Amino acid sequence: MDIVLLCGSLRKQSYNRKLLNTIKEHAPSHWTFNEIAIERIPFYNADVEESHVPDVVKALKERMRHADGLIIVSPEYNNGMPAVIKNALDWAASPPQDSPLPKKPIALAGASPQGAGTVQAQTQLRQTLIAIDAYVMSGPKLLVGQVHKRVDIEDERITEEETVKRIKKYVRAFDEWITTFSE
Ligand SMILES: Cc1cc2nc3c(=O)[nH]c(=O)nc-3n(C[C@H](O)[C@H](O)[C@H](O)COP(=O)(O)O)c2cc1C
């Protein structure tokens, strides 16, 4: 299965990057990964879209189109999703007749040093994805609060046992979610 990944944090020591690495580590062996580097996508502009769709946007849409599923791993900024994620989704969803997102199985995940673990960012993401007819997995939710206590400082992954257990359950559930819609 071809799984496309989007990471909403651009910083090197990102906790969400560590969460994404841990999801990859515990994923079913028949998954292959393709990450989209969203930081190179310009801000959405309908004039630019009309005159010349940037190559990076064309690549984003093609990768999404061929994917069996998408996983969006993102921090929460000011109670919402980061602008880079919203921007990538706005480009992908436009124009609606050429959007790769309708009926696409999508799973959300996020990590935060705060307690609620990106619940508001995920709620906002879900609202946007439902508006563009994606099939967002309803549960199990992967909200990793107090994430700084769950990683080794040197480690590129989350190692805390309870969180790893939740991640394993989450990837199994998403595998089933994708299968449901591919039959
Ligand atoms: C501009 C900004 C706004 C933030 N707002 C929130 C927030 O609303 N909720 C939250 O849980 N954390 C918030 N944080 C803290 C982030 O969760 C924290 O910086 C986290 O480490 C970012 O994810 P990353 O480690 O993957 O880069 C905010 C951080 C920044 C820089």
Short mmCIF file of C-alpha atoms and ligand atoms in Angstrom, two decimals:
data_model
loop_
_atom_site.label_atom_id
_atom_site.label_comp_id
_atom_site.label_asym_id
_atom_site.label_seq_id
_atom_site.Cartn_x
_atom_site.Cartn_y
_atom_site.Cartn_z
CA MET A 1 0.00 0.00 0.00
CA ASP A 2 1.24 3.44 -0.94
CA ILE A 3 0.96 5.79 2.05
CA VAL A 4 1.59 9.49 1.56
CA LEU A 5 2.84 11.40 4.59
CA LEU A 6 2.50 15.09 5.42
CA CYS A 7 4.30 16.60 8.40
CA GLY A 8 3.03 19.95 9.68
CA SER A 9 6.25 20.87 11.49
CA LEU A 10 9.24 22.13 9.54
CA ARG A 11 11.75 22.28 12.40
CA LYS A 12 14.61 19.81 12.68
CA GLN A 13 13.98 18.63 16.23
CA SER A 14 10.22 18.37 15.74
CA TYR A 15 8.30 16.09 18.08
CA ASN A 16 5.79 15.50 15.31
CA ARG A 17 8.65 14.31 13.08
CA LYS A 18 9.56 11.83 15.83
CA LEU A 19 5.93 10.71 15.96
CA LEU A 20 5.92 10.27 12.18
CA ASN A 21 9.14 8.22 12.40
CA THR A 22 7.56 6.02 15.05
CA ILE A 23 4.42 5.49 12.95
CA LYS A 24 6.66 4.37 10.06
CA GLU A 25 8.58 2.04 12.33
CA HIS A 26 5.46 0.22 13.52
CA ALA A 27 3.52 0.25 10.24
CA PRO A 28 2.41 -2.96 8.52
CA SER A 29 5.18 -4.37 6.30
CA HIS A 30 3.06 -3.98 3.14
CA TRP A 31 3.00 -0.18 3.52
CA THR A 32 5.46 1.93 1.55
CA PHE A 33 5.95 5.62 2.29
CA ASN A 34 6.15 8.71 0.21
CA GLU A 35 6.56 12.00 2.07
CA ILE A 36 5.55 15.27 0.49
CA ALA A 37 7.83 18.20 1.34
CA ILE A 38 5.17 20.85 1.85
CA GLU A 39 7.53 23.71 2.77
CA ARG A 40 8.34 24.33 -0.92
CA ILE A 41 4.68 24.87 -1.87
CA PRO A 42 3.93 28.58 -2.49
CA PHE A 43 0.89 30.20 -0.90
CA TYR A 44 -2.30 29.33 -2.71
CA ASN A 45 -3.19 31.95 -5.30
CA ALA A 46 -6.02 31.44 -7.80
CA ASP A 47 -4.26 33.68 -10.35
CA VAL A 48 -1.14 31.49 -10.23
CA GLU A 49 -3.33 28.39 -10.47
CA GLU A 50 -5.05 29.79 -13.55
CA SER A 51 -1.86 30.79 -15.35
CA HIS A 52 0.59 28.03 -14.38
CA VAL A 53 0.21 25.41 -11.65
CA PRO A 54 3.65 25.11 -9.95
CA ASP A 55 5.44 21.78 -10.51
CA VAL A 56 5.59 21.17 -6.78
CA VAL A 57 1.77 21.38 -6.62
CA LYS A 58 1.37 19.07 -9.62
CA ALA A 59 3.63 16.56 -7.85
CA LEU A 60 1.66 16.92 -4.61
CA LYS A 61 -1.62 16.15 -6.37
CA GLU A 62 -0.22 13.24 -8.37
CA ARG A 63 1.27 11.62 -5.29
CA MET A 64 -2.01 12.03 -3.43
CA ARG A 65 -3.98 10.68 -6.38
CA HIS A 66 -1.97 7.46 -6.50
CA ALA A 67 -1.86 6.97 -2.74
CA ASP A 68 -3.95 4.33 -1.01
CA GLY A 69 -4.05 6.57 2.04
CA LEU A 70 -2.67 9.73 3.60
CA ILE A 71 -1.35 10.28 7.11
CA ILE A 72 -1.13 13.87 8.34
CA VAL A 73 1.06 14.32 11.41
CA SER A 74 0.87 17.85 12.69
CA PRO A 75 1.45 20.14 15.64
CA GLU A 76 -1.18 22.59 16.85
CA TYR A 77 -0.54 26.31 16.52
CA ASN A 78 -2.85 28.72 18.33
CA ASN A 79 -5.58 26.12 18.62
CA GLY A 80 -5.55 25.26 14.94
CA MET A 81 -3.61 23.54 12.18
CA PRO A 82 -0.34 25.10 10.92
CA ALA A 83 -0.62 27.27 7.81
CA VAL A 84 1.65 24.95 5.77
CA ILE A 85 -0.85 22.11 6.13
CA LYS A 86 -3.89 24.22 5.29
CA ASN A 87 -2.05 25.66 2.28
CA ALA A 88 -1.16 22.19 0.95
CA LEU A 89 -4.77 21.05 1.36
CA ASP A 90 -6.15 24.18 -0.32
CA TRP A 91 -3.94 23.55 -3.37
CA ALA A 92 -4.76 19.84 -3.43
CA ALA A 93 -8.50 20.44 -3.25
CA SER A 94 -8.58 22.94 -6.10
CA PRO A 95 -10.25 22.84 -8.53
CA PRO A 96 -12.74 20.37 -7.01
CA GLN A 97 -13.10 18.38 -10.26
CA ASP A 98 -9.36 17.71 -10.23
CA SER A 99 -8.95 17.08 -6.49
CA PRO A 100 -7.32 13.80 -5.42
CA LEU A 101 -8.90 14.05 -1.97
CA PRO A 102 -12.56 12.96 -2.32
CA LYS A 103 -12.94 9.42 -0.94
CA LYS A 104 -9.25 9.30 0.01
CA PRO A 105 -8.69 7.49 3.33
CA ILE A 106 -6.87 9.85 5.71
CA ALA A 107 -5.60 9.44 9.26
CA LEU A 108 -4.57 12.28 11.56
CA ALA A 109 -1.97 12.32 14.31
CA GLY A 110 -0.28 14.97 16.39
CA ALA A 111 2.03 15.58 19.31
CA SER A 112 2.38 18.49 21.71
CA PRO A 113 4.25 19.22 24.94
CA GLN A 114 0.87 20.42 26.23
CA GLY A 115 -1.69 18.04 27.67
CA ALA A 116 -4.38 17.91 25.01
CA GLY A 117 -2.00 16.68 22.28
CA THR A 118 -3.30 18.70 19.27
CA VAL A 119 -7.01 17.97 19.74
CA GLN A 120 -8.05 21.36 18.41
CA ALA A 121 -5.75 21.18 15.37
CA GLN A 122 -7.15 17.75 14.55
CA THR A 123 -10.73 18.93 14.97
CA GLN A 124 -10.04 21.76 12.55
CA LEU A 125 -8.28 19.44 10.09
CA ARG A 126 -11.19 17.01 10.25
CA GLN A 127 -13.62 19.83 9.47
CA THR A 128 -11.59 20.86 6.41
CA LEU A 129 -11.16 17.29 5.17
CA ILE A 130 -14.85 16.52 5.54
CA ALA A 131 -15.62 19.64 3.50
CA ILE A 132 -13.50 18.21 0.69
CA ASP A 133 -15.09 14.76 0.93
CA ALA A 134 -12.07 12.84 2.23
CA TYR A 135 -12.68 9.74 4.33
CA VAL A 136 -11.08 10.69 7.64
CA MET A 137 -10.62 7.82 10.08
CA SER A 138 -12.78 8.58 13.10
CA GLY A 139 -10.75 6.53 15.57
CA PRO A 140 -8.62 5.51 17.30
CA LYS A 141 -7.36 9.07 17.61
CA LEU A 142 -3.64 9.57 17.97
CA LEU A 143 -3.21 12.58 20.25
CA VAL A 144 0.16 12.54 21.99
CA GLY A 145 0.17 15.00 24.89
CA GLN A 146 3.19 15.72 27.10
CA VAL A 147 5.28 14.37 24.26
CA HIS A 148 8.59 15.60 25.72
CA LYS A 149 8.20 12.99 28.45
CA ARG A 150 7.75 10.20 25.91
CA VAL A 151 10.92 10.55 23.83
CA ASP A 152 14.60 10.03 24.50
CA ILE A 153 16.25 13.38 23.88
CA GLU A 154 18.76 11.82 21.45
CA ASP A 155 16.18 9.60 19.85
CA GLU A 156 14.41 10.29 16.58
CA ARG A 157 11.46 8.21 17.75
CA ILE A 158 8.97 7.90 20.55
CA THR A 159 10.00 5.04 22.78
CA GLU A 160 7.57 5.18 25.69
CA GLU A 161 5.75 1.85 25.82
CA GLU A 162 2.17 3.06 26.30
CA THR A 163 2.40 5.44 23.32
CA VAL A 164 4.03 2.79 21.13
CA LYS A 165 1.12 0.48 21.97
CA ARG A 166 -1.35 3.19 20.87
CA ILE A 167 0.61 3.75 17.66
CA LYS A 168 0.48 0.04 16.81
CA LYS A 169 -3.28 0.01 17.33
CA TYR A 170 -3.64 3.15 15.21
CA VAL A 171 -1.70 1.79 12.20
CA ARG A 172 -3.66 -1.48 12.32
CA ALA A 173 -6.94 0.46 12.37
CA PHE A 174 -5.86 2.64 9.45
CA ASP A 175 -4.88 -0.43 7.47
CA GLU A 176 -8.43 -1.75 7.97
CA TRP A 177 -9.90 1.68 7.17
CA ILE A 178 -8.07 1.76 3.81
CA THR A 179 -9.10 -1.81 3.02
CA THR A 180 -12.76 -0.97 3.70
CA PHE A 181 -12.73 1.65 0.95
CA SER A 182 -10.64 -0.26 -1.56
CA GLU A 183 -13.02 -3.22 -1.74
C1 LIG B 1 3.11 29.77 17.17
C2 LIG B 1 2.91 28.61 18.12
C3 LIG B 1 1.65 28.36 18.62
C4 LIG B 1 1.43 27.25 19.44
N1 LIG B 1 0.16 26.95 19.86
C5 LIG B 1 -0.07 25.78 20.49
C6 LIG B 1 -1.40 25.35 20.74
O1 LIG B 1 -2.37 26.00 20.43
N2 LIG B 1 -1.58 24.13 21.33
C7 LIG B 1 -0.52 23.32 21.67
O2 LIG B 1 -0.74 22.22 22.16
N3 LIG B 1 0.75 23.73 21.47
C8 LIG B 1 1.00 24.92 20.89
N4 LIG B 1 2.28 25.32 20.63
C9 LIG B 1 3.40 24.53 21.14
C10 LIG B 1 3.73 23.40 20.19
O3 LIG B 1 2.90 22.29 20.47
C11 LIG B 1 5.19 23.01 20.35
O4 LIG B 1 6.03 24.09 19.98
C12 LIG B 1 5.53 21.77 19.56
O5 LIG B 1 6.81 21.31 19.95
C13 LIG B 1 5.48 22.03 18.07
O6 LIG B 1 5.58 20.81 17.36
P1 LIG B 1 6.96 20.25 16.79
O7 LIG B 1 7.80 19.88 17.98
O8 LIG B 1 6.60 19.08 15.98
O9 LIG B 1 7.62 21.34 15.99
C14 LIG B 1 2.52 26.44 19.82
C15 LIG B 1 3.81 26.73 19.32
C16 LIG B 1 4.00 27.79 18.48
C17 LIG B 1 5.38 28.04 17.90
#
